[in-house]
Each structure stands twice: as structure tokens, then as C-alpha cells.
Coordinates of C-alpha atoms and ligand atoms in Angstrom, one line a residue:
M1 CA -84.9 33.0 50.6
E2 CA -87.7 30.9 49.1
R3 CA -86.4 28.6 46.4
T4 CA -88.6 27.1 43.8
A5 CA -87.5 23.8 42.5
P6 CA -86.3 24.0 38.9
D7 CA -88.1 22.0 36.3
R8 CA -86.2 19.8 33.8
E9 CA -86.3 22.4 31.1
D10 CA -84.7 25.0 33.4
V11 CA -81.9 22.5 34.1
A12 CA -81.5 21.8 30.3
R13 CA -81.3 25.6 29.6
I14 CA -78.6 26.1 32.2
Y15 CA -76.6 22.9 31.1
R16 CA -76.7 24.0 27.4
R17 CA -75.6 27.6 27.8
P18 CA -72.5 28.6 25.9
L19 CA -69.7 26.9 27.9
L20 CA -67.7 29.9 29.0
E21 CA -70.8 31.8 30.0
L22 CA -71.9 28.8 32.0
V23 CA -68.5 28.5 33.7
F24 CA -68.5 32.2 34.5
A25 CA -72.0 32.2 36.0
A26 CA -71.1 29.2 38.1
A27 CA -67.9 30.8 39.3
E28 CA -70.0 33.8 40.4
V29 CA -72.4 31.7 42.3
H30 CA -69.5 29.8 43.9
R31 CA -68.0 33.1 45.2
R32 CA -71.3 34.3 46.5
H33 CA -71.8 31.2 48.7
H34 CA -68.4 29.9 49.6
D35 CA -64.8 30.9 50.3
P36 CA -63.4 30.3 46.8
R37 CA -59.9 29.3 48.2
A38 CA -61.2 26.5 50.4
M39 CA -61.0 22.9 49.3
Q40 CA -62.9 20.4 51.4
C41 CA -61.1 17.1 51.6
S42 CA -62.6 13.7 52.4
T43 CA -60.7 10.4 52.6
L44 CA -62.3 7.1 51.7
L45 CA -61.9 3.7 53.2
S46 CA -63.5 0.5 52.1
I47 CA -64.4 -1.1 55.4
K48 CA -65.9 -4.2 53.7
T49 CA -64.9 -5.1 50.2
G50 CA -66.5 -7.0 47.4
A51 CA -69.0 -9.9 47.1
C52 CA -71.9 -7.4 47.0
A53 CA -75.3 -8.8 46.2
E54 CA -76.2 -5.9 44.0
D55 CA -75.4 -5.8 40.2
C56 CA -74.4 -2.2 39.6
G57 CA -72.9 -2.2 36.1
Y58 CA -70.1 0.1 37.0
C59 CA -68.9 -1.5 40.2
S60 CA -65.8 -3.7 40.8
Q61 CA -67.4 -5.0 44.0
S62 CA -70.5 -6.6 42.6
G63 CA -70.6 -10.4 43.1
H64 CA -72.4 -10.6 39.8
H65 CA -69.3 -9.5 37.8
A66 CA -66.0 -11.4 37.3
T67 CA -63.5 -8.8 38.3
D68 CA -60.0 -9.3 39.8
L69 CA -61.0 -7.9 43.1
E70 CA -60.3 -9.8 46.3
S71 CA -63.2 -9.7 48.8
E72 CA -62.5 -8.7 52.4
K73 CA -64.7 -9.0 55.4
L74 CA -65.6 -6.1 57.7
M75 CA -62.4 -4.4 59.0
P76 CA -61.7 -4.4 62.8
V77 CA -62.5 -1.1 64.4
D78 CA -58.9 -0.3 65.5
E79 CA -57.6 -0.6 61.9
V80 CA -60.3 1.8 60.7
V81 CA -59.4 4.3 63.4
R82 CA -55.7 4.0 62.4
A83 CA -56.5 4.8 58.8
A84 CA -58.7 7.8 59.9
R85 CA -55.8 9.1 62.0
V86 CA -53.5 9.0 58.9
A87 CA -56.2 10.7 56.8
R88 CA -56.5 13.5 59.4
E89 CA -52.7 14.0 59.4
Q90 CA -52.7 14.2 55.6
G91 CA -55.2 17.1 55.7
A92 CA -58.6 15.4 55.4
D93 CA -61.5 16.9 57.4
R94 CA -64.0 14.1 56.7
F95 CA -63.6 10.4 56.7
C96 CA -66.0 8.3 54.6
M97 CA -66.4 4.6 55.3
G98 CA -67.8 2.5 52.5
A99 CA -69.2 -1.1 52.6
A100 CA -70.1 -3.3 49.7
W101 CA -73.5 -4.2 51.1
R102 CA -77.0 -4.0 49.7
G103 CA -77.7 -2.6 53.1
P104 CA -76.5 -3.4 56.7
R105 CA -77.9 -6.3 58.6
D106 CA -78.7 -5.6 62.2
G107 CA -76.5 -7.4 64.7
R108 CA -72.8 -7.7 65.3
S109 CA -71.5 -6.2 62.0
F110 CA -73.7 -3.2 62.2
D111 CA -72.8 -2.6 65.8
Q112 CA -69.1 -2.7 64.7
V113 CA -69.8 0.0 62.1
L114 CA -71.5 2.1 64.8
A115 CA -68.4 1.8 67.0
M116 CA -66.2 2.9 64.0
V117 CA -68.4 6.0 63.6
R118 CA -68.1 6.9 67.3
E119 CA -64.3 6.5 67.3
V120 CA -63.7 8.3 64.1
K121 CA -65.9 11.1 65.3
D122 CA -63.9 11.3 68.5
L123 CA -60.8 12.0 66.4
G124 CA -62.4 15.3 65.5
L125 CA -63.2 14.3 61.9
E126 CA -66.5 14.7 60.2
T127 CA -67.9 11.3 59.6
C128 CA -69.6 9.9 56.5
A129 CA -70.7 6.4 55.7
T130 CA -72.0 4.6 52.6
L131 CA -73.5 1.2 53.4
G132 CA -76.3 0.8 50.9
M133 CA -80.0 1.0 51.7
L134 CA -81.0 1.9 55.2
E135 CA -84.1 1.1 57.3
P136 CA -85.3 4.2 59.3
H137 CA -84.1 2.7 62.6
Q138 CA -80.6 2.1 61.1
A139 CA -80.4 5.7 60.0
Q140 CA -81.4 6.7 63.6
A141 CA -78.7 4.5 65.1
L142 CA -76.0 5.9 62.8
R143 CA -77.1 9.4 63.7
H144 CA -77.0 8.6 67.4
S145 CA -73.5 7.2 67.0
G146 CA -72.2 10.5 65.6
L147 CA -72.6 10.1 61.8
D148 CA -72.6 13.5 60.1
F149 CA -73.2 12.5 56.5
Y150 CA -74.7 9.6 54.7
N151 CA -73.6 9.0 51.1
H152 CA -76.2 7.5 48.8
N153 CA -76.0 8.4 45.2
L154 CA -78.8 8.6 42.6
D155 CA -76.1 7.9 40.1
T156 CA -78.0 8.6 36.8
S157 CA -81.4 9.7 35.5
P158 CA -84.4 7.8 36.6
E159 CA -84.9 6.6 33.0
Y160 CA -81.3 5.3 32.6
Y161 CA -81.1 3.8 36.1
P162 CA -82.6 0.4 35.1
Q163 CA -80.0 0.0 32.4
V164 CA -77.2 0.2 35.0
V165 CA -78.7 -1.6 38.0
S166 CA -81.4 -4.2 38.1
T167 CA -81.4 -5.4 41.7
R168 CA -82.9 -2.2 43.1
S169 CA -84.8 0.8 41.8
F170 CA -84.4 4.6 41.7
Q171 CA -87.3 4.8 44.1
D172 CA -85.4 2.6 46.6
R173 CA -82.6 5.2 46.5
L174 CA -85.1 8.0 47.2
Q175 CA -86.5 6.1 50.1
T176 CA -83.2 5.6 51.9
L177 CA -82.4 9.3 51.3
A178 CA -85.7 10.1 53.0
S179 CA -84.8 8.0 56.0
V180 CA -81.4 9.7 56.3
R181 CA -83.1 13.1 56.3
E182 CA -85.7 12.0 58.8
A183 CA -82.9 10.9 61.1
G184 CA -81.3 14.3 61.0
M185 CA -78.2 13.5 59.0
K186 CA -76.7 15.5 56.2
V187 CA -77.0 14.0 52.8
C188 CA -74.2 13.4 50.4
C189 CA -75.8 12.5 47.1
G190 CA -74.5 12.6 43.5
G191 CA -73.9 10.5 40.5
I192 CA -71.6 9.0 37.9
L193 CA -71.0 10.4 34.5
G194 CA -69.5 8.5 31.5
M195 CA -71.7 5.3 31.8
G196 CA -72.9 5.6 28.2
E197 CA -75.8 7.8 29.3
S198 CA -77.0 10.7 27.0
E199 CA -76.8 14.4 27.7
E200 CA -80.5 14.2 28.5
D201 CA -79.7 11.7 31.3
R202 CA -77.1 13.9 32.8
I203 CA -79.6 16.7 32.8
G204 CA -82.2 14.3 34.4
L205 CA -79.7 13.4 37.1
L206 CA -79.0 17.1 37.9
H207 CA -82.7 17.8 38.0
E208 CA -83.3 15.0 40.5
L209 CA -80.5 16.2 42.7
A210 CA -81.5 19.9 42.5
R211 CA -85.2 19.2 43.3
Q212 CA -84.5 17.5 46.6
D213 CA -85.8 19.5 49.5
P214 CA -83.7 20.3 51.3
Q215 CA -80.9 20.0 48.7
P216 CA -78.0 17.7 49.5
E217 CA -75.2 19.3 51.6
S218 CA -72.6 17.4 49.6
V219 CA -72.8 16.4 45.9
P220 CA -70.1 14.0 44.5
I221 CA -69.7 14.1 40.7
N222 CA -68.0 10.8 39.8
C223 CA -66.6 10.0 36.4
L224 CA -66.7 6.3 35.7
V225 CA -63.6 4.5 36.6
P226 CA -63.8 1.6 34.1
V227 CA -63.2 -1.7 35.7
A228 CA -62.3 -4.9 33.6
G229 CA -65.0 -7.5 34.0
T230 CA -67.9 -5.1 34.7
P231 CA -70.6 -4.5 32.1
L232 CA -69.4 -0.9 31.7
A233 CA -65.7 -1.7 31.3
D234 CA -65.8 -0.4 27.7
A235 CA -68.2 2.6 28.1
P236 CA -67.1 5.5 25.8
P237 CA -65.1 8.0 27.8
L238 CA -66.9 11.2 28.8
A239 CA -66.0 14.4 26.8
W240 CA -64.2 16.9 29.1
D241 CA -66.7 19.7 28.3
Q242 CA -69.6 17.5 29.4
L243 CA -68.0 17.0 32.8
L244 CA -67.4 20.8 33.0
R245 CA -71.0 21.5 32.1
A246 CA -72.3 19.1 34.7
V247 CA -70.0 20.6 37.4
A248 CA -71.0 24.2 36.5
S249 CA -74.7 23.4 36.3
A250 CA -74.6 21.6 39.7
R251 CA -73.0 24.7 41.3
I252 CA -75.7 27.0 39.9
L253 CA -78.5 24.6 40.7
I254 CA -77.3 23.6 44.2
P255 CA -75.5 26.8 45.3
Q256 CA -74.8 25.9 49.0
T257 CA -73.5 22.4 48.5
Q258 CA -70.0 21.1 48.8
L259 CA -69.5 20.0 45.2
R260 CA -67.0 17.1 45.0
L261 CA -64.9 16.3 41.9
S262 CA -65.0 12.7 43.0
A263 CA -63.9 9.5 41.3
G264 CA -62.1 9.6 38.0
R265 CA -59.5 12.3 38.6
T266 CA -56.6 10.1 37.7
S267 CA -57.8 10.3 34.1
M268 CA -58.2 14.1 34.2
S269 CA -55.5 16.6 33.3
E270 CA -54.6 19.3 35.9
E271 CA -56.0 21.8 33.5
L272 CA -59.4 20.1 33.4
Q273 CA -59.5 19.8 37.2
A274 CA -58.6 23.5 37.5
L275 CA -61.5 24.4 35.2
C276 CA -63.8 22.3 37.4
F277 CA -62.6 24.1 40.5
L278 CA -63.2 27.4 38.7
A279 CA -66.7 26.3 37.9
G280 CA -67.4 25.6 41.5
A281 CA -66.1 22.2 42.5
N282 CA -64.8 22.8 46.0
S283 CA -64.2 19.3 47.4
V284 CA -62.2 16.2 46.5
F285 CA -61.2 12.8 47.8
L286 CA -57.7 13.1 49.2
G287 CA -55.5 10.0 49.4
D288 CA -54.1 7.7 46.8
R289 CA -57.0 5.2 46.9
L290 CA -60.7 5.6 46.5
L291 CA -62.5 2.4 47.6
T292 CA -60.9 -0.2 45.3
T293 CA -59.4 2.0 42.5
P294 CA -56.5 4.5 42.5
N295 CA -56.9 8.3 43.2
P296 CA -54.1 10.9 42.5
E297 CA -51.1 10.8 44.7
H298 CA -51.4 12.9 47.8
S299 CA -48.3 14.9 47.0
D300 CA -49.5 15.6 43.5
D301 CA -52.8 16.9 44.8
L302 CA -51.1 19.2 47.3
A303 CA -48.9 20.5 44.6
L304 CA -51.9 21.2 42.3
F305 CA -53.8 23.0 45.1
H306 CA -50.7 25.0 45.9
K307 CA -50.4 26.0 42.2
L308 CA -54.1 27.1 42.2
G309 CA -54.0 28.9 45.5
L310 CA -56.4 26.5 47.1
Q311 CA -56.3 25.7 50.8
V312 CA -56.9 22.2 52.2
G313 CA -59.4 22.2 55.0
H314 CA -63.0 23.2 55.8
A315 CA -64.9 25.0 53.0
V316 CA -66.2 27.9 55.1
E317 CA -69.4 29.4 54.0
V318 CA -69.3 33.1 53.7
Ligands
LIG1 N1 -72.8 -0.1 48.4 C1 -73.2 1.2 48.7 C2 -74.0 1.8 47.6 O1 -73.9 1.4 46.4 O2 -74.8 2.7 47.9 C3 -72.0 2.1 49.0 C4 -70.7 1.9 48.2 S1 -70.8 2.3 46.5 C5 -69.2 1.7 45.9 C6 -70.7 4.1 46.5 C7 -70.7 4.8 45.2 O3 -69.5 4.7 44.5 C8 -71.7 4.4 44.1 O4 -73.0 4.8 44.4 C9 -71.2 5.0 42.9 O5 -71.7 6.3 42.7 C10 -69.7 5.0 43.2 N2 -68.9 4.1 42.3 C11 -68.8 2.8 42.4 N3 -68.0 2.3 41.5 C12 -67.6 3.3 40.7 C13 -66.8 3.4 39.5 N4 -66.3 2.3 39.0 N5 -66.6 4.6 39.0 C14 -67.1 5.7 39.6 N6 -67.9 5.7 40.7 C15 -68.2 4.5 41.2
LIG2 C1 -68.9 8.6 45.8 O1 -69.8 9.3 45.2 N1 -67.8 8.2 45.3 C2 -67.0 7.4 46.2 C3 -67.9 7.5 47.5 N2 -69.0 8.2 47.1 C4 -68.2 6.3 48.2 C5 -66.7 6.1 45.7 C6 -66.0 6.1 44.4 C7 -65.7 4.7 44.1 C8 -64.8 4.6 42.8 C9 -64.6 3.2 42.5 C10 -63.8 2.4 43.5 O2 -62.7 2.8 44.0 O3 -64.2 1.2 43.8
LIG3 FE1 -72.6 -3.1 45.8 FE2 -72.5 -0.4 46.1 FE3 -71.0 -1.7 44.3 FE4 -73.6 -1.5 43.9 S1 -72.1 0.2 44.0 S2 -72.3 -3.4 43.6 S3 -74.4 -1.7 46.0 S4 -70.8 -1.9 46.5

């Protein structure tokens, strides 16, 4: 079916609907496009940690901020494969490798990442990587090594972006996303809420995500995990209904996507997570660590999914 890209006013109208109407409409869209019992589960691993050249205001790994994080160089391939095997045993269907780089440099370290991708793919897992900005030939090389998804977030509205990051632009992000598409990979692209942005910025982010053509196959909605020493350590916490509005709006605007309730779940009640799943979130990070910060305990997540009648595994499209 032909889809016309929504304009920003359309997005605002959806976002500002009476909350329960919005959630109900999103739940209907969810059921039309997905098996509502299926929960897609990705596990993250930080393959290279800290000392990043970028100055993202939210991030524990930026070399510009004085955080307590210990930097670590690129992990050996066999350790990554071991972690991926554990993730698979715990129920993950996708393994996402994250590096604190502005972008990969060609040579030994990038070849090492390509080897990781090949070996994780050989375990039968879907593969995802998030390595910063890519040149077109790097995107091609990742694709040829078996990378299914590339994660590259737009993070916030184009207007608010320069308040959060100064070492690159919103346009740089779009350019890498274009290279990822051109190479034939699936796109995982979302953002962070709770960085002191306005409601209008959240609407702007959703608009930018929804107007991509094709739309991202995977959309992570992160809530800021405040990290001491970063410029956003004291950002005011996001109101729960704003998160729910963003999730429900994303489901309506990007109906086919795997919508991930991503970072920040340790600060959410089970009830709020359940509302987000009702409103169309059908994916999470599974495992008790994100990249550098905690995630809910594996056993607590499985208990929650059991309570809600959700099944861990591939979110099958119906
Ligand atoms: N360096 C690469 C990049 O920035 O594209 C990849 C790794 S980076 C840590 C991946 C994403 O994690 C960011 O785009 C951001 O959306 C998310 N993220 C980082 N720190 C976060 C935090 N404290 N809270 C929530 N999300 C965060
Ligand atoms: C995404 O959108 N969220 C993940 C993943 N993509 C790479 C990262 C969350 C990071 C949270 C902060 C941390 O653990 O360092
Ligand atoms: Fe570096 Fe990515 Fe963190 Fe930004 S979000 S400082 S690019 S690791």
C-alpha cells in the first residue's frame, strides 16, 4: 500500500490525542501488523568501551566528560562469541555489538569487527552493530560479513540535536543511515527521551523517524540513563505519560517496525512497561547490562513476560 509521509502537524495530532484513545489505537495497529504475544529480544555487548572522541551529552563513554567509567580496548573475537552464545542460551534472537567510536578506522580493528560479525552470525543469531559514522565502503563490508542491522540513532529533534552533541550534526547521522540503506542492511534507528527536550522535540524526533523511506525496521526508544559526570546527569526525569505517548505514536506512525522499549527500564515500574507493551512496544534488550549501565535482571524480565503472556523469541509478522 502506498504510504504518504506524515507531516509534523500529523505527528503532533497523533501524539496529543487523549491518552487512552491513543493507546487503544496503537494497540489496534500493533495487532494488525504483528503477533501481539511475541517479544523480540536483543542482547547488547560493548566491544570497545569509553574514551570516545564525540561529546554526546548523555553518554558515559565520551572522552569529554569526567565519568567513573574505565576504558577498554577492542575485545578479542573469541570473547565476543562466548558472550553471544550466552545471550542465545538466555533467549536473545539478536546480538548487538556497540563500540565507542566516532566511526571505525579501516585496518586491523575494523577487520576484527568484521570477524565478530561473521562468527556471531554463524551462531544463528541476527547480528546488529553500532560503531558510529560509516563510510559507504564500510557499510558494504559489514553487509558482506553478515551484518543484518545497523543501529544509528537520530536521538532527538533536529533543532535540539546541537544542544546535546557538538562534534557532529544531525545531517551526519542521516548520511550514515543512507549508506547503511545503500549497502542493503536493515536500519535500527530511534532516540532518547528525557534529555530536557520539549514535547515539540519529541514530536520532531518521531516525525524524522517516520518520514524515512523506507521506514526503520527497528526503532529503539531509550529513556535517558543519567550518568554522573555527564552534562545531562541532572536532566529532569521524563513523565511516564510522555513515554507512553511516544511509544504509542511510534507504533501508529511506523506500524511494521520492531519497537524497542530500550534503555531506562530499570527506572520503570512493571505497570508502565506493561502499558508500553500494550501500546505496541514489542522488543527489549535482554540481559542485565546495556552497554555500560544496568538493565533489569534476566529472571525478572522473564517473570514479567510470563505474567503478561508474552513469548520471548522472534516477533513474527502476521
Ligand atoms: N558510538 C556509536 C554512536 O553513538 O552512534 C554507538 C554507541 S552509542 C552508546 C549508541 C546509542 O546509545 C546512542 O545513540 C544513544 O541513543 C544511546 N545511549 C547512549 N548513552 C545513553 C544513556 N545514558 N541513556 C540512554 N541512551 C543512551
Ligand atoms: C540503543 O538505542 N540503545 C542501546 C543500543 N541502541 C546501542 C544503547 C543504550 C545505552 C545505554 C547507556 C549505556 O549502557 O551506556
Ligand atoms: Fe561516543 Fe556513541 Fe557515546 Fe556519542 S553515544 S560519546 S559517539 S559512544
